[in-house]
Amino acid sequence: MEAFNEYVVVMEDRVEVSRNDKEIEIIGSEIKRLSAQLETTKREGKRDAKKIEALTDDWKRTCQENATLTAQVVAQRSKIAVLEVERDQDIRRASRRSS
């Protein structure tokens, strides 16, 4: 009977070790899966960072172009104002001459 009890204890230990091995295997698989997922996320993050950088560069360039165009519009409006003043002066002179 004692030999049987020892056998039962040994078998219980083996079952416990087997369960632990299985848990270790499951944990190892989970670590591998999470590591792969982390690498994928890192790659996606780098790709997204490059996209953000490109969009930021485009935005800066667009802002610079907008500032340049705004300055050109202001300059053109100034020229138009000067030309309108000259036109009005010419009209007054012509009107005085014809009177």
mmCIF file with all atom_site columns, C-alpha atoms in Angstrom:
data_model
loop_
_atom_site.group_PDB
_atom_site.id
_atom_site.type_symbol
_atom_site.label_atom_id
_atom_site.label_alt_id
_atom_site.label_comp_id
_atom_site.label_asym_id
_atom_site.label_entity_id
_atom_site.label_seq_id
_atom_site.pdbx_PDB_ins_code
_atom_site.Cartn_x
_atom_site.Cartn_y
_atom_site.Cartn_z
_atom_site.occupancy
_atom_site.B_iso_or_equiv
_atom_site.pdbx_formal_charge
_atom_site.auth_seq_id
_atom_site.auth_comp_id
_atom_site.auth_asym_id
_atom_site.auth_atom_id
_atom_site.pdbx_PDB_model_num
ATOM 1  C CA . MET A 1 1  ? 0.000   0.000   0.000   1.00 0.00 ? 1  MET A CA 1
ATOM 2  C CA . GLU A 1 2  ? 2.848   2.349   0.836   1.00 0.00 ? 2  GLU A CA 1
ATOM 3  C CA . ALA A 1 3  ? 4.402   1.762   -2.579  1.00 0.00 ? 3  ALA A CA 1
ATOM 4  C CA . PHE A 1 4  ? 1.077   2.628   -4.169  1.00 0.00 ? 4  PHE A CA 1
ATOM 5  C CA . ASN A 1 5  ? 0.875   5.851   -2.153  1.00 0.00 ? 5  ASN A CA 1
ATOM 6  C CA . GLU A 1 6  ? 4.403   6.777   -3.262  1.00 0.00 ? 6  GLU A CA 1
ATOM 7  C CA . TYR A 1 7  ? 3.429   5.999   -6.839  1.00 0.00 ? 7  TYR A CA 1
ATOM 8  C CA . VAL A 1 8  ? 0.363   8.263   -6.506  1.00 0.00 ? 8  VAL A CA 1
ATOM 9  C CA . VAL A 1 9  ? 2.513   11.079  -5.072  1.00 0.00 ? 9  VAL A CA 1
ATOM 10 C CA . VAL A 1 10 ? 5.060   10.699  -7.889  1.00 0.00 ? 10 VAL A CA 1
ATOM 11 C CA . MET A 1 11 ? 2.306   10.713  -10.499 1.00 0.00 ? 11 MET A CA 1
ATOM 12 C CA . GLU A 1 12 ? 0.714   13.791  -8.918  1.00 0.00 ? 12 GLU A CA 1
ATOM 13 C CA . ASP A 1 13 ? 4.102   15.524  -9.043  1.00 0.00 ? 13 ASP A CA 1
ATOM 14 C CA . ARG A 1 14 ? 4.496   14.574  -12.704 1.00 0.00 ? 14 ARG A CA 1
ATOM 15 C CA . VAL A 1 15 ? 1.024   15.871  -13.486 1.00 0.00 ? 15 VAL A CA 1
ATOM 16 C CA . GLU A 1 16 ? 1.850   19.128  -11.679 1.00 0.00 ? 16 GLU A CA 1
ATOM 17 C CA . VAL A 1 17 ? 5.157   19.427  -13.566 1.00 0.00 ? 17 VAL A CA 1
ATOM 18 C CA . SER A 1 18 ? 3.334   18.680  -16.796 1.00 0.00 ? 18 SER A CA 1
ATOM 19 C CA . ARG A 1 19 ? 0.793   21.425  -16.023 1.00 0.00 ? 19 ARG A CA 1
ATOM 20 C CA . ASN A 1 20 ? 3.622   23.831  -15.216 1.00 0.00 ? 20 ASN A CA 1
ATOM 21 C CA . ASP A 1 21 ? 5.396   22.929  -18.461 1.00 0.00 ? 21 ASP A CA 1
ATOM 22 C CA . LYS A 1 22 ? 2.177   23.516  -20.380 1.00 0.00 ? 22 LYS A CA 1
ATOM 23 C CA . GLU A 1 23 ? 1.659   26.869  -18.639 1.00 0.00 ? 23 GLU A CA 1
ATOM 24 C CA . ILE A 1 24 ? 5.249   27.835  -19.392 1.00 0.00 ? 24 ILE A CA 1
ATOM 25 C CA . GLU A 1 25 ? 4.701   26.858  -23.019 1.00 0.00 ? 25 GLU A CA 1
ATOM 26 C CA . ILE A 1 26 ? 1.495   28.916  -23.152 1.00 0.00 ? 26 ILE A CA 1
ATOM 27 C CA . ILE A 1 27 ? 3.232   31.896  -21.551 1.00 0.00 ? 27 ILE A CA 1
ATOM 28 C CA . GLY A 1 28 ? 6.140   31.525  -23.990 1.00 0.00 ? 28 GLY A CA 1
ATOM 29 C CA . SER A 1 29 ? 3.735   31.492  -26.923 1.00 0.00 ? 29 SER A CA 1
ATOM 30 C CA . GLU A 1 30 ? 1.975   34.567  -25.549 1.00 0.00 ? 30 GLU A CA 1
ATOM 31 C CA . ILE A 1 31 ? 5.308   36.365  -25.181 1.00 0.00 ? 31 ILE A CA 1
ATOM 32 C CA . LYS A 1 32 ? 6.213   35.514  -28.794 1.00 0.00 ? 32 LYS A CA 1
ATOM 33 C CA . ARG A 1 33 ? 2.808   36.729  -29.999 1.00 0.00 ? 33 ARG A CA 1
ATOM 34 C CA . LEU A 1 34 ? 3.078   39.959  -28.018 1.00 0.00 ? 34 LEU A CA 1
ATOM 35 C CA . SER A 1 35 ? 6.664   40.497  -29.222 1.00 0.00 ? 35 SER A CA 1
ATOM 36 C CA . ALA A 1 36 ? 5.556   40.124  -32.830 1.00 0.00 ? 36 ALA A CA 1
ATOM 37 C CA . GLN A 1 37 ? 2.651   42.468  -32.196 1.00 0.00 ? 37 GLN A CA 1
ATOM 38 C CA . LEU A 1 38 ? 5.031   44.982  -30.595 1.00 0.00 ? 38 LEU A CA 1
ATOM 39 C CA . GLU A 1 39 ? 7.355   44.861  -33.612 1.00 0.00 ? 39 GLU A CA 1
ATOM 40 C CA . THR A 1 40 ? 4.396   45.386  -35.941 1.00 0.00 ? 40 THR A CA 1
ATOM 41 C CA . THR A 1 41 ? 3.228   48.318  -33.847 1.00 0.00 ? 41 THR A CA 1
ATOM 42 C CA . LYS A 1 42 ? 6.749   49.795  -33.887 1.00 0.00 ? 42 LYS A CA 1
ATOM 43 C CA . ARG A 1 43 ? 6.906   49.542  -37.682 1.00 0.00 ? 43 ARG A CA 1
ATOM 44 C CA . GLU A 1 44 ? 3.471   51.119  -38.008 1.00 0.00 ? 44 GLU A CA 1
ATOM 45 C CA . GLY A 1 45 ? 4.509   53.854  -35.574 1.00 0.00 ? 45 GLY A CA 1
ATOM 46 C CA . LYS A 1 46 ? 7.629   54.636  -37.611 1.00 0.00 ? 46 LYS A CA 1
ATOM 47 C CA . ARG A 1 47 ? 5.583   54.681  -40.812 1.00 0.00 ? 47 ARG A CA 1
ATOM 48 C CA . ASP A 1 48 ? 3.004   56.965  -39.204 1.00 0.00 ? 48 ASP A CA 1
ATOM 49 C CA . ALA A 1 49 ? 5.771   59.231  -37.891 1.00 0.00 ? 49 ALA A CA 1
ATOM 50 C CA . LYS A 1 50 ? 7.158   59.564  -41.429 1.00 0.00 ? 50 LYS A CA 1
ATOM 51 C CA . LYS A 1 51 ? 3.691   60.397  -42.741 1.00 0.00 ? 51 LYS A CA 1
ATOM 52 C CA . ILE A 1 52 ? 3.228   62.991  -40.008 1.00 0.00 ? 52 ILE A CA 1
ATOM 53 C CA . GLU A 1 53 ? 6.624   64.491  -40.801 1.00 0.00 ? 53 GLU A CA 1
ATOM 54 C CA . ALA A 1 54 ? 5.760   64.686  -44.509 1.00 0.00 ? 54 ALA A CA 1
ATOM 55 C CA . LEU A 1 55 ? 2.391   66.268  -43.752 1.00 0.00 ? 55 LEU A CA 1
ATOM 56 C CA . THR A 1 56 ? 4.050   68.745  -41.395 1.00 0.00 ? 56 THR A CA 1
ATOM 57 C CA . ASP A 1 57 ? 6.548   69.674  -44.115 1.00 0.00 ? 57 ASP A CA 1
ATOM 58 C CA . ASP A 1 58 ? 3.689   70.125  -46.595 1.00 0.00 ? 58 ASP A CA 1
ATOM 59 C CA . TRP A 1 59 ? 1.837   72.285  -44.085 1.00 0.00 ? 59 TRP A CA 1
ATOM 60 C CA . LYS A 1 60 ? 4.922   74.473  -43.480 1.00 0.00 ? 60 LYS A CA 1
ATOM 61 C CA . ARG A 1 61 ? 5.467   74.838  -47.224 1.00 0.00 ? 61 ARG A CA 1
ATOM 62 C CA . THR A 1 62 ? 1.794   75.724  -47.725 1.00 0.00 ? 62 THR A CA 1
ATOM 63 C CA . CYS A 1 63 ? 1.994   78.340  -44.965 1.00 0.00 ? 63 CYS A CA 1
ATOM 64 C CA . GLN A 1 64 ? 5.078   79.867  -46.597 1.00 0.00 ? 64 GLN A CA 1
ATOM 65 C CA . GLU A 1 65 ? 3.374   79.908  -49.995 1.00 0.00 ? 65 GLU A CA 1
ATOM 66 C CA . ASN A 1 66 ? 0.299   81.478  -48.421 1.00 0.00 ? 66 ASN A CA 1
ATOM 67 C CA . ALA A 1 67 ? 2.425   84.193  -46.806 1.00 0.00 ? 67 ALA A CA 1
ATOM 68 C CA . THR A 1 68 ? 4.143   84.870  -50.136 1.00 0.00 ? 68 THR A CA 1
ATOM 69 C CA . LEU A 1 69 ? 0.834   85.059  -51.996 1.00 0.00 ? 69 LEU A CA 1
ATOM 70 C CA . THR A 1 70 ? -0.653  87.307  -49.312 1.00 0.00 ? 70 THR A CA 1
ATOM 71 C CA . ALA A 1 71 ? 2.313   89.668  -49.666 1.00 0.00 ? 71 ALA A CA 1
ATOM 72 C CA . GLN A 1 72 ? 1.852   89.665  -53.449 1.00 0.00 ? 72 GLN A CA 1
ATOM 73 C CA . VAL A 1 73 ? -1.858  90.463  -53.077 1.00 0.00 ? 73 VAL A CA 1
ATOM 74 C CA . VAL A 1 74 ? -1.047  93.365  -50.749 1.00 0.00 ? 74 VAL A CA 1
ATOM 75 C CA . ALA A 1 75 ? 1.544   94.663  -53.232 1.00 0.00 ? 75 ALA A CA 1
ATOM 76 C CA . GLN A 1 76 ? -0.932  94.353  -56.134 1.00 0.00 ? 76 GLN A CA 1
ATOM 77 C CA . ARG A 1 77 ? -3.626  96.179  -54.153 1.00 0.00 ? 77 ARG A CA 1
ATOM 78 C CA . SER A 1 78 ? -1.147  98.969  -53.434 1.00 0.00 ? 78 SER A CA 1
ATOM 79 C CA . LYS A 1 79 ? -0.314  99.226  -57.142 1.00 0.00 ? 79 LYS A CA 1
ATOM 80 C CA . ILE A 1 80 ? -4.024  99.261  -57.987 1.00 0.00 ? 80 ILE A CA 1
ATOM 81 C CA . ALA A 1 81 ? -4.614  102.056 -55.465 1.00 0.00 ? 81 ALA A CA 1
ATOM 82 C CA . VAL A 1 82 ? -1.754  104.089 -56.977 1.00 0.00 ? 82 VAL A CA 1
ATOM 83 C CA . LEU A 1 83 ? -3.084  103.503 -60.505 1.00 0.00 ? 83 LEU A CA 1
ATOM 84 C CA . GLU A 1 84 ? -6.612  104.505 -59.436 1.00 0.00 ? 84 GLU A CA 1
ATOM 85 C CA . VAL A 1 85 ? -5.274  107.744 -57.947 1.00 0.00 ? 85 VAL A CA 1
ATOM 86 C CA . GLU A 1 86 ? -3.329  108.456 -61.157 1.00 0.00 ? 86 GLU A CA 1
ATOM 87 C CA . ARG A 1 87 ? -6.427  107.650 -63.235 1.00 0.00 ? 87 ARG A CA 1
ATOM 88 C CA . ASP A 1 88 ? -8.570  109.995 -61.166 1.00 0.00 ? 88 ASP A CA 1
ATOM 89 C CA . GLN A 1 89 ? -5.948  112.736 -61.534 1.00 0.00 ? 89 GLN A CA 1
ATOM 90 C CA . ASP A 1 90 ? -5.821  112.187 -65.299 1.00 0.00 ? 90 ASP A CA 1
ATOM 91 C CA . ILE A 1 91 ? -9.624  112.371 -65.494 1.00 0.00 ? 91 ILE A CA 1
ATOM 92 C CA . ARG A 1 92 ? -9.644  115.643 -63.535 1.00 0.00 ? 92 ARG A CA 1
ATOM 93 C CA . ARG A 1 93 ? -6.912  117.129 -65.740 1.00 0.00 ? 93 ARG A CA 1
ATOM 94 C CA . ALA A 1 94 ? -8.705  116.068 -68.880 1.00 0.00 ? 94 ALA A CA 1
ATOM 95 C CA . SER A 1 95 ? -11.934 117.473 -67.503 1.00 0.00 ? 95 SER A CA 1
ATOM 96 C CA . ARG A 1 96 ? -10.276 120.826 -66.734 1.00 0.00 ? 96 ARG A CA 1
ATOM 97 C CA . ARG A 1 97 ? -8.731  121.033 -70.175 1.00 0.00 ? 97 ARG A CA 1
ATOM 98 C CA . SER A 1 98 ? -11.989 120.344 -71.903 1.00 0.00 ? 98 SER A CA 1
ATOM 99 C CA . SER A 1 99 ? -13.836 122.964 -69.873 1.00 0.00 ? 99 SER A CA 1
#
